Short mmCIF file of N, CA, C and O in Angstrom, two decimals:
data_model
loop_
_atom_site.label_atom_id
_atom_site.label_comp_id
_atom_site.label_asym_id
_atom_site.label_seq_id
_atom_site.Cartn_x
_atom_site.Cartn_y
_atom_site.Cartn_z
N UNK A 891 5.28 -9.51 -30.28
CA UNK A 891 5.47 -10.95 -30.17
C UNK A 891 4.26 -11.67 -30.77
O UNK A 891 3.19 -11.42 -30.22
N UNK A 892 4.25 -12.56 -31.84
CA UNK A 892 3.73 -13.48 -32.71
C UNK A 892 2.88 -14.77 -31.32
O UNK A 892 3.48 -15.59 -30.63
N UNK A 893 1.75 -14.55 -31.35
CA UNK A 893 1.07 -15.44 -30.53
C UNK A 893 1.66 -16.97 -31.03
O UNK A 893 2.19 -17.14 -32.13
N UNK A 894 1.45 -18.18 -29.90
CA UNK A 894 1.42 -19.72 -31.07
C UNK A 894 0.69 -19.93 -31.68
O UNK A 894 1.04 -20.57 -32.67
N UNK A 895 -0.77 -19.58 -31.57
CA UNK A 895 -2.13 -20.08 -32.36
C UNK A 895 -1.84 -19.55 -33.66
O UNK A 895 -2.16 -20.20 -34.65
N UNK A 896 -1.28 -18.46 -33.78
CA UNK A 896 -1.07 -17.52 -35.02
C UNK A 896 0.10 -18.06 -35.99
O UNK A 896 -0.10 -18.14 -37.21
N UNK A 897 1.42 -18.46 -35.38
CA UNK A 897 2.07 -19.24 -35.74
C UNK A 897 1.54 -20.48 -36.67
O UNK A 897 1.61 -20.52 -37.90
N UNK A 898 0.92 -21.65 -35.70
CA UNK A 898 0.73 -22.38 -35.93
C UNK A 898 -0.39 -22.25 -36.96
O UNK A 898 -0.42 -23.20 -37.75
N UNK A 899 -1.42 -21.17 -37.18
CA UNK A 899 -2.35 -21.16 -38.25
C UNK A 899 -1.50 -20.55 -40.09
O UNK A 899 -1.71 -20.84 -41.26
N UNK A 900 -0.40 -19.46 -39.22
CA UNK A 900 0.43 -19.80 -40.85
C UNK A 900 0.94 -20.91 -41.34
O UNK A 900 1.09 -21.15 -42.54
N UNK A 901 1.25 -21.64 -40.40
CA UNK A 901 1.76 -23.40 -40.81
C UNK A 901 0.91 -24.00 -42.07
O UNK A 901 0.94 -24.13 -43.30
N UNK A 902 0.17 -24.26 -40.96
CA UNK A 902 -1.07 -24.68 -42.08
C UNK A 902 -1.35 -24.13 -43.31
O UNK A 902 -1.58 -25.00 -44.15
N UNK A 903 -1.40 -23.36 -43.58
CA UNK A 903 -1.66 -22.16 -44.53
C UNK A 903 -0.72 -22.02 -45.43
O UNK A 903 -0.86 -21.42 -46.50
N UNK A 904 0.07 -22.44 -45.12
CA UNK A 904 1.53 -22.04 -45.75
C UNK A 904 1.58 -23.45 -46.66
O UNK A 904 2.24 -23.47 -47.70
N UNK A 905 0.95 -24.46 -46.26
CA UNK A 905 1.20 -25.64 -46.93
C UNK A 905 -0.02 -26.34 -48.43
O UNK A 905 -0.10 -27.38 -49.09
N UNK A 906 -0.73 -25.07 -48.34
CA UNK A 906 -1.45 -24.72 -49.08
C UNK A 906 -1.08 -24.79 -50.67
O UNK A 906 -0.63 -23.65 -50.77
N UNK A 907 -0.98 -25.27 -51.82
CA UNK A 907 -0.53 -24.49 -53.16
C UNK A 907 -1.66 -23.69 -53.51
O UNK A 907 -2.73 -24.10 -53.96
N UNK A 908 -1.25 -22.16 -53.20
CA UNK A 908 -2.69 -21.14 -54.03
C UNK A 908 -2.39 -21.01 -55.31
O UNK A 908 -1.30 -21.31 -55.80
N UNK A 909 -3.30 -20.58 -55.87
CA UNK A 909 -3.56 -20.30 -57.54
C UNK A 909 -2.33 -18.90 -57.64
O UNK A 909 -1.71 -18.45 -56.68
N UNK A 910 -2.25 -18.46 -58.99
CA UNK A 910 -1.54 -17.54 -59.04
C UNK A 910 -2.35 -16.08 -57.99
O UNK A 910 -1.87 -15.40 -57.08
N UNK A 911 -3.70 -16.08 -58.64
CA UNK A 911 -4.84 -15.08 -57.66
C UNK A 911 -4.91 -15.25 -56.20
O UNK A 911 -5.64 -14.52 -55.53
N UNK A 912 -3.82 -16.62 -55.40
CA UNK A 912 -4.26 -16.57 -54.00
C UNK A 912 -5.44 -16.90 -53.56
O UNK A 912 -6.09 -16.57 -52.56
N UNK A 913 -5.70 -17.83 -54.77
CA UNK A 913 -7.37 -18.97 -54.32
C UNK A 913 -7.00 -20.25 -54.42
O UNK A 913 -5.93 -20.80 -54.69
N UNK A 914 -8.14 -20.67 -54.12
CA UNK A 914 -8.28 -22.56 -53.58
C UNK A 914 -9.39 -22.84 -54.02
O UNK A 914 -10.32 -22.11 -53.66
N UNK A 915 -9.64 -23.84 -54.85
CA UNK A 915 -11.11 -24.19 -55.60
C UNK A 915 -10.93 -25.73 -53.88
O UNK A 915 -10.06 -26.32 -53.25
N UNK A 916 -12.62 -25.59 -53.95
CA UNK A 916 -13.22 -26.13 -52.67
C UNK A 916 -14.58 -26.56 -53.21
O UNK A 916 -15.54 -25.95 -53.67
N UNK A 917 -14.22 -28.21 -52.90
CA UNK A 917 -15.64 -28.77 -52.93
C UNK A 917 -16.15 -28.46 -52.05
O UNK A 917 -15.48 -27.80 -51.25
N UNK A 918 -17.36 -28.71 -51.76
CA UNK A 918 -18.56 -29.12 -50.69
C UNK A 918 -19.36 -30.18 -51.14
O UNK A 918 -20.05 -30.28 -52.15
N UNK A 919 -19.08 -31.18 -49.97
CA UNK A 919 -20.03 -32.60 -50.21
C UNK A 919 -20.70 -32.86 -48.97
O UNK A 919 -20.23 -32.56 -47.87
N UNK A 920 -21.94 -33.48 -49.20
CA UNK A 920 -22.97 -33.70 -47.81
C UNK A 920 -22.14 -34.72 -47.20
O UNK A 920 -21.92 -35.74 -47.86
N UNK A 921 -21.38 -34.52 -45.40
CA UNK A 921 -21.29 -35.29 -44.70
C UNK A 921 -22.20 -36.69 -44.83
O UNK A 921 -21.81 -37.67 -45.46
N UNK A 922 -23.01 -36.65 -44.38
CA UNK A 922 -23.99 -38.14 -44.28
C UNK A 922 -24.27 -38.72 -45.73
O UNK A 922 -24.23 -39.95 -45.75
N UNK A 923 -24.57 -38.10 -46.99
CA UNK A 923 -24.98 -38.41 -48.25
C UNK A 923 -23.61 -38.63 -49.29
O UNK A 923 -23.64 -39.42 -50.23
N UNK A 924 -22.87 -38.10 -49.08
CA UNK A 924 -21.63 -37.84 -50.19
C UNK A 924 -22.15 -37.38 -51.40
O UNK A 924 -21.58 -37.75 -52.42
N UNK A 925 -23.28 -36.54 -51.49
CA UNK A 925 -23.49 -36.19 -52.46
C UNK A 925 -22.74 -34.91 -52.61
O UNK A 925 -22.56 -34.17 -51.64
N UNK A 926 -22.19 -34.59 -54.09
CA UNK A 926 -21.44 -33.39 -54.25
C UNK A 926 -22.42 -32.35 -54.50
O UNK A 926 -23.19 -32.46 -55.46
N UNK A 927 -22.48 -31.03 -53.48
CA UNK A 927 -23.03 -29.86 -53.81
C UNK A 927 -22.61 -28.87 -54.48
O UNK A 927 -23.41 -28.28 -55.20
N UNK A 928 -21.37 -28.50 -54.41
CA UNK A 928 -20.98 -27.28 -55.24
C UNK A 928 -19.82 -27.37 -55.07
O UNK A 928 -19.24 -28.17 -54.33
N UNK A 929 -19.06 -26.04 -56.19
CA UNK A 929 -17.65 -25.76 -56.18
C UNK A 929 -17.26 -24.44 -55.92
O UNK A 929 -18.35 -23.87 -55.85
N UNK A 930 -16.65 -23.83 -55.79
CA UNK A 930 -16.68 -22.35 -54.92
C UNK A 930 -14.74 -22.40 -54.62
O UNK A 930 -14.03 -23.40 -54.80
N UNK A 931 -14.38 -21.39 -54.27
CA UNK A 931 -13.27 -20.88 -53.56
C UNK A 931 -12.88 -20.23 -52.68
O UNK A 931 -13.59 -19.23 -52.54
N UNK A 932 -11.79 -20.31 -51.75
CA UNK A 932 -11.60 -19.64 -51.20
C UNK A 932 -10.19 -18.97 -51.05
O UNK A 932 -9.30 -19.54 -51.68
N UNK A 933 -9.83 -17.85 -50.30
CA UNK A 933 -8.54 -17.46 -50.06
C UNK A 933 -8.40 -17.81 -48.80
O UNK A 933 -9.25 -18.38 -48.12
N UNK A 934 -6.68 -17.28 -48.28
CA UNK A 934 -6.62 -17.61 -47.20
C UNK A 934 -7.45 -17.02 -45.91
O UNK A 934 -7.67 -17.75 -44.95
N UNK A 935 -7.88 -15.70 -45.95
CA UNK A 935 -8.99 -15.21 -44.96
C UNK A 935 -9.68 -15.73 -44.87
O UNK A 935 -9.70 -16.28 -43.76
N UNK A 936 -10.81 -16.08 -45.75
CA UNK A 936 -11.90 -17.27 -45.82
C UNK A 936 -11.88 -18.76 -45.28
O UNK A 936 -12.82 -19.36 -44.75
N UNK A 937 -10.35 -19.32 -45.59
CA UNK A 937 -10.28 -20.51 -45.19
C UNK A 937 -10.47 -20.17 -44.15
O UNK A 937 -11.63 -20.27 -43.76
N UNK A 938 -9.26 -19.52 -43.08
CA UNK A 938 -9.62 -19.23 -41.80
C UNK A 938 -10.85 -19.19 -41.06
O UNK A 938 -11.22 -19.89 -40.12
N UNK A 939 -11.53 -18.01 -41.78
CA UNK A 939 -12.73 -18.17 -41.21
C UNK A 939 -13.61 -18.83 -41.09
O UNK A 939 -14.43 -18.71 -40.18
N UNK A 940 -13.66 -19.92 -42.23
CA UNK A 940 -14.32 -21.23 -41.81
C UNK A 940 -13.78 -21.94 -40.81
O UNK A 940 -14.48 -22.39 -39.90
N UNK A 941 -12.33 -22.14 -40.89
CA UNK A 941 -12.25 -22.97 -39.32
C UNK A 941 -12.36 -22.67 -38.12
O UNK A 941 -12.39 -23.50 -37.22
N UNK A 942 -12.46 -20.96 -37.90
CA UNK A 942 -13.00 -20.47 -37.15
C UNK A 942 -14.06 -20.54 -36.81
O UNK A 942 -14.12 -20.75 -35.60
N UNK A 943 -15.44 -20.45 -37.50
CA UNK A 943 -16.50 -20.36 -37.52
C UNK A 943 -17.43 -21.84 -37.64
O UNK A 943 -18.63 -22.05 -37.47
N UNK A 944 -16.60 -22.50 -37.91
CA UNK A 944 -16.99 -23.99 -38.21
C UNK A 944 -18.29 -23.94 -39.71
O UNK A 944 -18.91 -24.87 -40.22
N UNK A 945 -18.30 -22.79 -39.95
CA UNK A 945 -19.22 -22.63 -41.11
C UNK A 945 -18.80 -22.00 -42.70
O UNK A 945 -18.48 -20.82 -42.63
N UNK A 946 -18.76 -22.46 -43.80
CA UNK A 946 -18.65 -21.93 -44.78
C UNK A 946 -18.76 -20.40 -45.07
O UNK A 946 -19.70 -19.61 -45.18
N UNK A 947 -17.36 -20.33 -45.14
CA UNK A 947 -17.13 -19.16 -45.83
C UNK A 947 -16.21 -19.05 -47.38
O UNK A 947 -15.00 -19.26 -47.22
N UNK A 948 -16.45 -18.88 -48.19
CA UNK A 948 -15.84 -18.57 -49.54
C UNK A 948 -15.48 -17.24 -49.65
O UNK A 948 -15.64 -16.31 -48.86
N UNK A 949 -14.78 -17.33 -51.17
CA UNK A 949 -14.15 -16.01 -51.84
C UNK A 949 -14.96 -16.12 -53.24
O UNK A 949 -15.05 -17.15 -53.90
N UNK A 950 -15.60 -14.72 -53.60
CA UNK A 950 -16.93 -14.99 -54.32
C UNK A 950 -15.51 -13.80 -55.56
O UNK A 950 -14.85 -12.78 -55.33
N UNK A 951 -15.67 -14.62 -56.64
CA UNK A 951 -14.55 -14.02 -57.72
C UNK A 951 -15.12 -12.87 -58.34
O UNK A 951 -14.50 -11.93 -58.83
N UNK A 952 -16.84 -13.10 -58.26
CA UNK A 952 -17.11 -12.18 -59.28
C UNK A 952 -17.68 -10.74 -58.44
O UNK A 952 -18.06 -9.81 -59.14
N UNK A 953 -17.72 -10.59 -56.80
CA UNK A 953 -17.69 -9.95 -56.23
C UNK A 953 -15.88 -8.99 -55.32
O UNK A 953 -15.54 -7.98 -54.71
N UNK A 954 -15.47 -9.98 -55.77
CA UNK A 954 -14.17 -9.83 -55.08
C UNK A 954 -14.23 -9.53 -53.54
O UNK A 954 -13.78 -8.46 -53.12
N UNK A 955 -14.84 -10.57 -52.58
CA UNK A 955 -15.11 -9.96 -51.40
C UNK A 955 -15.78 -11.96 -50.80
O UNK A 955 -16.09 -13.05 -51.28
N UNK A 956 -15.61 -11.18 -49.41
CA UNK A 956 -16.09 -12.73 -48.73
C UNK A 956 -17.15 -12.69 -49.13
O UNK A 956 -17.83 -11.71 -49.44
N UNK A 957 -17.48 -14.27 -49.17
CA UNK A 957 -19.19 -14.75 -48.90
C UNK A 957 -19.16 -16.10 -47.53
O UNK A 957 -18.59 -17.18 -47.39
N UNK A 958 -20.13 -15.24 -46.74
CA UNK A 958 -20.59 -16.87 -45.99
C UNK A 958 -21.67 -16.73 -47.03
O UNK A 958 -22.22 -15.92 -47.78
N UNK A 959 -21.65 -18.44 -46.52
CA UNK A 959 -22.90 -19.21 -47.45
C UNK A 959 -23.61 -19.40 -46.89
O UNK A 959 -23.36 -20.15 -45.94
N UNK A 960 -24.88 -18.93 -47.03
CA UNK A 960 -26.45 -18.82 -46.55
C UNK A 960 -26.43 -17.55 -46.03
O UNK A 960 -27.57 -17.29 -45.64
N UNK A 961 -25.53 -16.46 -45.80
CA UNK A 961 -25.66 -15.36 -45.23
C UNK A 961 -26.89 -14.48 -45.71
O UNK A 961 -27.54 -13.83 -44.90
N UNK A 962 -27.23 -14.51 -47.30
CA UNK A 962 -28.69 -14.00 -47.65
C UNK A 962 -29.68 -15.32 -47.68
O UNK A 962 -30.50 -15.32 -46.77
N UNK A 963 -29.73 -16.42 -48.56
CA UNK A 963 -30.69 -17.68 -48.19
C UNK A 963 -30.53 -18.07 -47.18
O UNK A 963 -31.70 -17.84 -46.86
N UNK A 964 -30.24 -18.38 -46.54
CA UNK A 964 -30.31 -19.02 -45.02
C UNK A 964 -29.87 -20.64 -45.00
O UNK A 964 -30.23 -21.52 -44.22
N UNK A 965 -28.73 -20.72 -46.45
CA UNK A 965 -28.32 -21.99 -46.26
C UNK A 965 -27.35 -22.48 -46.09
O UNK A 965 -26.64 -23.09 -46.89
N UNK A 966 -27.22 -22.31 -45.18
CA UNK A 966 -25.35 -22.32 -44.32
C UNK A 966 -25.27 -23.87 -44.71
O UNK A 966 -26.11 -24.74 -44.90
N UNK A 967 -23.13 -23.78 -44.76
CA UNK A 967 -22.78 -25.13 -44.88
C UNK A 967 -22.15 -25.11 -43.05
O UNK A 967 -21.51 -24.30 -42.39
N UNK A 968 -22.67 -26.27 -42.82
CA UNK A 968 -21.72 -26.64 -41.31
C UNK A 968 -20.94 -27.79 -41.51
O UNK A 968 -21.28 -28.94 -41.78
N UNK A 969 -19.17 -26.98 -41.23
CA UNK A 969 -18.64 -28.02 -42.17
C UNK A 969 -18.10 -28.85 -40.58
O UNK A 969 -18.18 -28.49 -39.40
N UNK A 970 -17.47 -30.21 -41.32
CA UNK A 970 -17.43 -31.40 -40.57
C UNK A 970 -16.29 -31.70 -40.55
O UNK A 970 -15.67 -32.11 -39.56
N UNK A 971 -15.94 -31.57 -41.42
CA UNK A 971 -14.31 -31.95 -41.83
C UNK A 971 -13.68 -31.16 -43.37
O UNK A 971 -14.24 -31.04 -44.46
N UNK A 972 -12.42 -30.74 -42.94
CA UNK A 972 -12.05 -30.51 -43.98
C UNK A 972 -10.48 -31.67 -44.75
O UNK A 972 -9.61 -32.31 -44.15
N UNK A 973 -10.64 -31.54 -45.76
CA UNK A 973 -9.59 -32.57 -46.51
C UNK A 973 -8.86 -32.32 -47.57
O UNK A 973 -9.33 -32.29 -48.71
N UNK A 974 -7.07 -32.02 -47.11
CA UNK A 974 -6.95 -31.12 -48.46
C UNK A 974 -6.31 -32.52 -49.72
O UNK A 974 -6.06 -33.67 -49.36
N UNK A 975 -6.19 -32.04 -51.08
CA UNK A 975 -6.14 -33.54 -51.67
C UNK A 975 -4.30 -33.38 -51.78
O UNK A 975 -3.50 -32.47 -51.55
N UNK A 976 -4.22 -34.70 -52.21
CA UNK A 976 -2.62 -34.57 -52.25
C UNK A 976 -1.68 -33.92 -52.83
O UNK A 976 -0.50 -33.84 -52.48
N UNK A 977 -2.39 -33.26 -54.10
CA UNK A 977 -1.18 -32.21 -54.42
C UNK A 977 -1.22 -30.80 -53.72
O UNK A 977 -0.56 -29.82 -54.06
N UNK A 978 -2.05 -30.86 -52.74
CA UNK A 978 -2.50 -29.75 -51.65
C UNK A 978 -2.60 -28.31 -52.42
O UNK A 978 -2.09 -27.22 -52.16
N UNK A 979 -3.60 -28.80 -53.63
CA UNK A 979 -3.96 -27.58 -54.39
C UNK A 979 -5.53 -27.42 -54.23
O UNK A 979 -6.22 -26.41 -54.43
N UNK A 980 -5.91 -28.76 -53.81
CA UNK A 980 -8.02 -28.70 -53.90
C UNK A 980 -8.85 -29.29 -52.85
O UNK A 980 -8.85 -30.52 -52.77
N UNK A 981 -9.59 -28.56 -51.99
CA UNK A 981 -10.18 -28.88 -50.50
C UNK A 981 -11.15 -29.42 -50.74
O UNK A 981 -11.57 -29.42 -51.89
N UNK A 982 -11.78 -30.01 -49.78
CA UNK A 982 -13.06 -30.70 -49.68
C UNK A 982 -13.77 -30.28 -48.50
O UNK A 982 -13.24 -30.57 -47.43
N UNK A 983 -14.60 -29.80 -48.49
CA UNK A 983 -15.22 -29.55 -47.07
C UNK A 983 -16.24 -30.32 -46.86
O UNK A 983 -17.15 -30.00 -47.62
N UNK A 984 -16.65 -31.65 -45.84
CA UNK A 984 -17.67 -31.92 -45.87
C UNK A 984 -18.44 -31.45 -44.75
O UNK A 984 -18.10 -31.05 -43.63
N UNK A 985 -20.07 -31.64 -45.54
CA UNK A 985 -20.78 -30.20 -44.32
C UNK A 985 -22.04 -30.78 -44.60
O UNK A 985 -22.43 -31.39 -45.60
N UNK A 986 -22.72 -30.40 -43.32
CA UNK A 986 -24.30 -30.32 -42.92
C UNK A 986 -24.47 -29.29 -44.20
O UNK A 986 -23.72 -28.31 -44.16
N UNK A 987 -25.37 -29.39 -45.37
CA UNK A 987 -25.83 -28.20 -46.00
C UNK A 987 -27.64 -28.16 -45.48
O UNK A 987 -28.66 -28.66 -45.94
N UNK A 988 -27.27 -27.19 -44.15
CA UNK A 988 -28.98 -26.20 -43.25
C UNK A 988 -29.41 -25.71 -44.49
O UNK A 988 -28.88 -24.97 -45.32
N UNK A 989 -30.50 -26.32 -44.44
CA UNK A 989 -31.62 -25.73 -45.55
C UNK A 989 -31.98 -26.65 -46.85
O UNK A 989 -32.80 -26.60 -47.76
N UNK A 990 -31.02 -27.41 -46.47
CA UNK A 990 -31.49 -28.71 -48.11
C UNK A 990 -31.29 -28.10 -49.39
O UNK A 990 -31.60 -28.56 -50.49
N UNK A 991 -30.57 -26.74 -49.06
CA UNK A 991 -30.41 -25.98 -50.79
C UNK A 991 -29.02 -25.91 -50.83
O UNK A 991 -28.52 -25.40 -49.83
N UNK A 992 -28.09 -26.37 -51.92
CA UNK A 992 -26.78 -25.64 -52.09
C UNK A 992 -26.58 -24.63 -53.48
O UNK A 992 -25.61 -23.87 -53.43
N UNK A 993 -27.16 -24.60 -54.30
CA UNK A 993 -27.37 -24.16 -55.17
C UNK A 993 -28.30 -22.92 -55.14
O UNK A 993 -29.40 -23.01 -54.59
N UNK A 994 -27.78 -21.46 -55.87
CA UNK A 994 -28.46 -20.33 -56.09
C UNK A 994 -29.63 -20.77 -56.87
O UNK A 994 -30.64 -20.07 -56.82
N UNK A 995 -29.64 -21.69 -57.48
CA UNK A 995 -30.89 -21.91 -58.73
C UNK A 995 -32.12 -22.70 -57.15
O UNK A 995 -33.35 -22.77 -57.12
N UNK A 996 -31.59 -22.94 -56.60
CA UNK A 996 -32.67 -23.34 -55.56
C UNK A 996 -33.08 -24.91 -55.77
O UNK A 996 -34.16 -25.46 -55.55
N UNK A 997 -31.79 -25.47 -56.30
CA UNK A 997 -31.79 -26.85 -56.41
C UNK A 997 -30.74 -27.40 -55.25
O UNK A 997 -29.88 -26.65 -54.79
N UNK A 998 -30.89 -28.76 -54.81
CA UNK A 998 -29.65 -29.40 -53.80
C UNK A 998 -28.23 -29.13 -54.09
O UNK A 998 -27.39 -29.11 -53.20
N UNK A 999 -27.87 -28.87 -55.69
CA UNK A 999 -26.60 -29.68 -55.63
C UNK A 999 -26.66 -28.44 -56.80
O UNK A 999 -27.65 -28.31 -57.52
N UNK A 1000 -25.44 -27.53 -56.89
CA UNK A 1000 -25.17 -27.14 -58.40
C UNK A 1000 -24.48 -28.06 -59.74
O UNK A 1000 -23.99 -27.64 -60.79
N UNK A 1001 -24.63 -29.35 -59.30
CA UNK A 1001 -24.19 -29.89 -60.48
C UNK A 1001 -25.76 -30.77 -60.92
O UNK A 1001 -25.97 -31.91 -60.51
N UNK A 1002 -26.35 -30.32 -61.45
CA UNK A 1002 -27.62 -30.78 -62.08
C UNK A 1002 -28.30 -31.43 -63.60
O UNK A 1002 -29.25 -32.06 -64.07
N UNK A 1003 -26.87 -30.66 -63.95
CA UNK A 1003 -27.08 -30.45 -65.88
C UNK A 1003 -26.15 -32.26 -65.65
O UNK A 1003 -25.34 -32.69 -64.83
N UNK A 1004 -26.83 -32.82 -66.82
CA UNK A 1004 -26.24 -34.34 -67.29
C UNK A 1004 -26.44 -34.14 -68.70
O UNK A 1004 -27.53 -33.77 -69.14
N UNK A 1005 -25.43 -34.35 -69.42
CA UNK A 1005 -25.24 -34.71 -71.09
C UNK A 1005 -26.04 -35.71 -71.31
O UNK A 1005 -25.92 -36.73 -70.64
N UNK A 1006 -26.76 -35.63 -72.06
CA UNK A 1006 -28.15 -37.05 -72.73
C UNK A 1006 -28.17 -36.66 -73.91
O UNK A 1006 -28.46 -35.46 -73.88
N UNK A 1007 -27.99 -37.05 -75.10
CA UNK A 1007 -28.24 -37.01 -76.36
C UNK A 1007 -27.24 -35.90 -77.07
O UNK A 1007 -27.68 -35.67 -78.20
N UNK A 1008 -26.63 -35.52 -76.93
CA UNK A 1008 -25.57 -34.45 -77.14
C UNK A 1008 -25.79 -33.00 -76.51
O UNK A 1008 -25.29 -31.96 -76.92
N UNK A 1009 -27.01 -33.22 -74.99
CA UNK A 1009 -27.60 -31.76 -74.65
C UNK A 1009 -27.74 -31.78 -73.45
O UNK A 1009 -28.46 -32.69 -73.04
N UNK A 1010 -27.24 -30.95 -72.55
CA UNK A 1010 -27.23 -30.57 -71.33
C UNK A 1010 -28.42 -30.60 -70.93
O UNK A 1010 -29.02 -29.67 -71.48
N UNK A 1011 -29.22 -31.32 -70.11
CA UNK A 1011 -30.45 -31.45 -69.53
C UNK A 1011 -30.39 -31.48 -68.18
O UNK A 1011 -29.71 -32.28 -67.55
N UNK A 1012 -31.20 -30.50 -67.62
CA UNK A 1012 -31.55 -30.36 -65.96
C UNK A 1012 -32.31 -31.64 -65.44
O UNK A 1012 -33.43 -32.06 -65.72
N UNK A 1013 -31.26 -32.16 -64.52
CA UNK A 1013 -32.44 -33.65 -64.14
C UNK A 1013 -32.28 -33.42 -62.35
O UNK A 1013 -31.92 -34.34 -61.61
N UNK A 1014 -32.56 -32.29 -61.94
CA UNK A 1014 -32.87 -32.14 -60.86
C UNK A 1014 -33.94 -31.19 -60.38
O UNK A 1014 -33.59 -30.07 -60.78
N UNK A 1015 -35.15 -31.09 -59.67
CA UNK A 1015 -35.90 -30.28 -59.31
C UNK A 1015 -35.39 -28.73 -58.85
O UNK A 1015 -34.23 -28.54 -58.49
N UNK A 1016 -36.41 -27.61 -58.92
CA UNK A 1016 -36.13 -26.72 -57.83
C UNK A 1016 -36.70 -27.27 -56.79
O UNK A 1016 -37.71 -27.96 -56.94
N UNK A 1017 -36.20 -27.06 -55.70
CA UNK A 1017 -36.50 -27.45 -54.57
C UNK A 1017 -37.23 -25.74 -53.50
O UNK A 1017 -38.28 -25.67 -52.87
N UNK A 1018 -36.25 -24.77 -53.69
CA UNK A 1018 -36.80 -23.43 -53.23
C UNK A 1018 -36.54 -22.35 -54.62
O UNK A 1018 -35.67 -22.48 -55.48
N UNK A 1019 -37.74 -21.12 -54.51
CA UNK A 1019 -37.87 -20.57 -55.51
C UNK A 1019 -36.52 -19.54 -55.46
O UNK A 1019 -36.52 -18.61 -54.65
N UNK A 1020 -35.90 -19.64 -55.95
CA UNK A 1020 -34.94 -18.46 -55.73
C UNK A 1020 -34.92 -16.79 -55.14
O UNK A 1020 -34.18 -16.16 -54.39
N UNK A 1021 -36.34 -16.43 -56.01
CA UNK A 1021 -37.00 -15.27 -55.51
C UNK A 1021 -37.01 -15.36 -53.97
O UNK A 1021 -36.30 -14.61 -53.31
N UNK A 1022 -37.79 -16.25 -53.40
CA UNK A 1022 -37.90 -16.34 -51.84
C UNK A 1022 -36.48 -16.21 -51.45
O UNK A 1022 -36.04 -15.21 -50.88
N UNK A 1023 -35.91 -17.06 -51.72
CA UNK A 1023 -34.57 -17.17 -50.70
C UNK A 1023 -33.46 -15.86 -51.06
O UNK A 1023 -32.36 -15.70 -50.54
N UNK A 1024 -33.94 -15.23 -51.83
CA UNK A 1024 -33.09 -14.04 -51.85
C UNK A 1024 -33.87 -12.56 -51.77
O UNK A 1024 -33.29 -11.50 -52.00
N UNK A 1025 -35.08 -12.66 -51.44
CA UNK A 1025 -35.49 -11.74 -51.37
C UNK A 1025 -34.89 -10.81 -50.09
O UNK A 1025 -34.44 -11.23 -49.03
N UNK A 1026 -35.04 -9.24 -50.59
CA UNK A 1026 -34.29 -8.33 -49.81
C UNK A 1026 -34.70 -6.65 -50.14
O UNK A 1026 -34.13 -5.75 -49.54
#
């Protein structure tokens, strides 16, 4: 016998449009700032487990396997709300990003690069050295 919680979490899930691969491209934007941090995906295990966990979890493509986020840097997203958009193909999670880093390069935000003169230019600091936050 099929619990209701279980039920009711395929509901949800079900109303999902996944990619042909059974992913979901997922923003992350700072609750309090609206600044956009990154783009990432997830499947349906992952989604789950973020609403379970109330913390970011993704589907890392080039590992083929979960990622929580900050599980090696220590920069968890604590998400706040999630929002799926109307063609219920692309999420938004907004989240506490613990640690002031969302980005592997050890900048806030992975969108950093701005077109100026016909050339992709970094106009954001590192903020943590990468080395540190992944050391292991």
């Amino acid at each position: 016998m099929q619990h209701f919680w279980a039920i009711q979490m395929a509901d949800w899930l079900d109303q999902i449009k996944w990619t042909e691969d059974g992913l979901l491209p997922v923003i992350a934007q700072d609750a309090q700032t609206g600044d956009v941090l990154m783009m990432a995906w997830m499947n349906a295990e992952s989604l789950a487990l973020t609403v379970d966990t109330g913390f970011a979890v993704y589907w890392s493509r080039s590992r083929q396997s979960l990622w929580k986020k900050g599980e090696t840097s220590g920069n968890q997203q604590k998400v706040h709300s999630l929002l799926l958009d109307c063609d219920g193909d692309t999420l938004l999670l907004k989240v506490d990003q613990i640690g002031g880093v969302a980005c592997h390069t050890g900048r806030r935000s992975c969108f950093y690069f701005a077109l100026e003169s016909g050339q992709w230019q970094a106009t954001t600091p590192v903020l943590k050295d990468p080395a540190e936050m992944y050391k292991s």
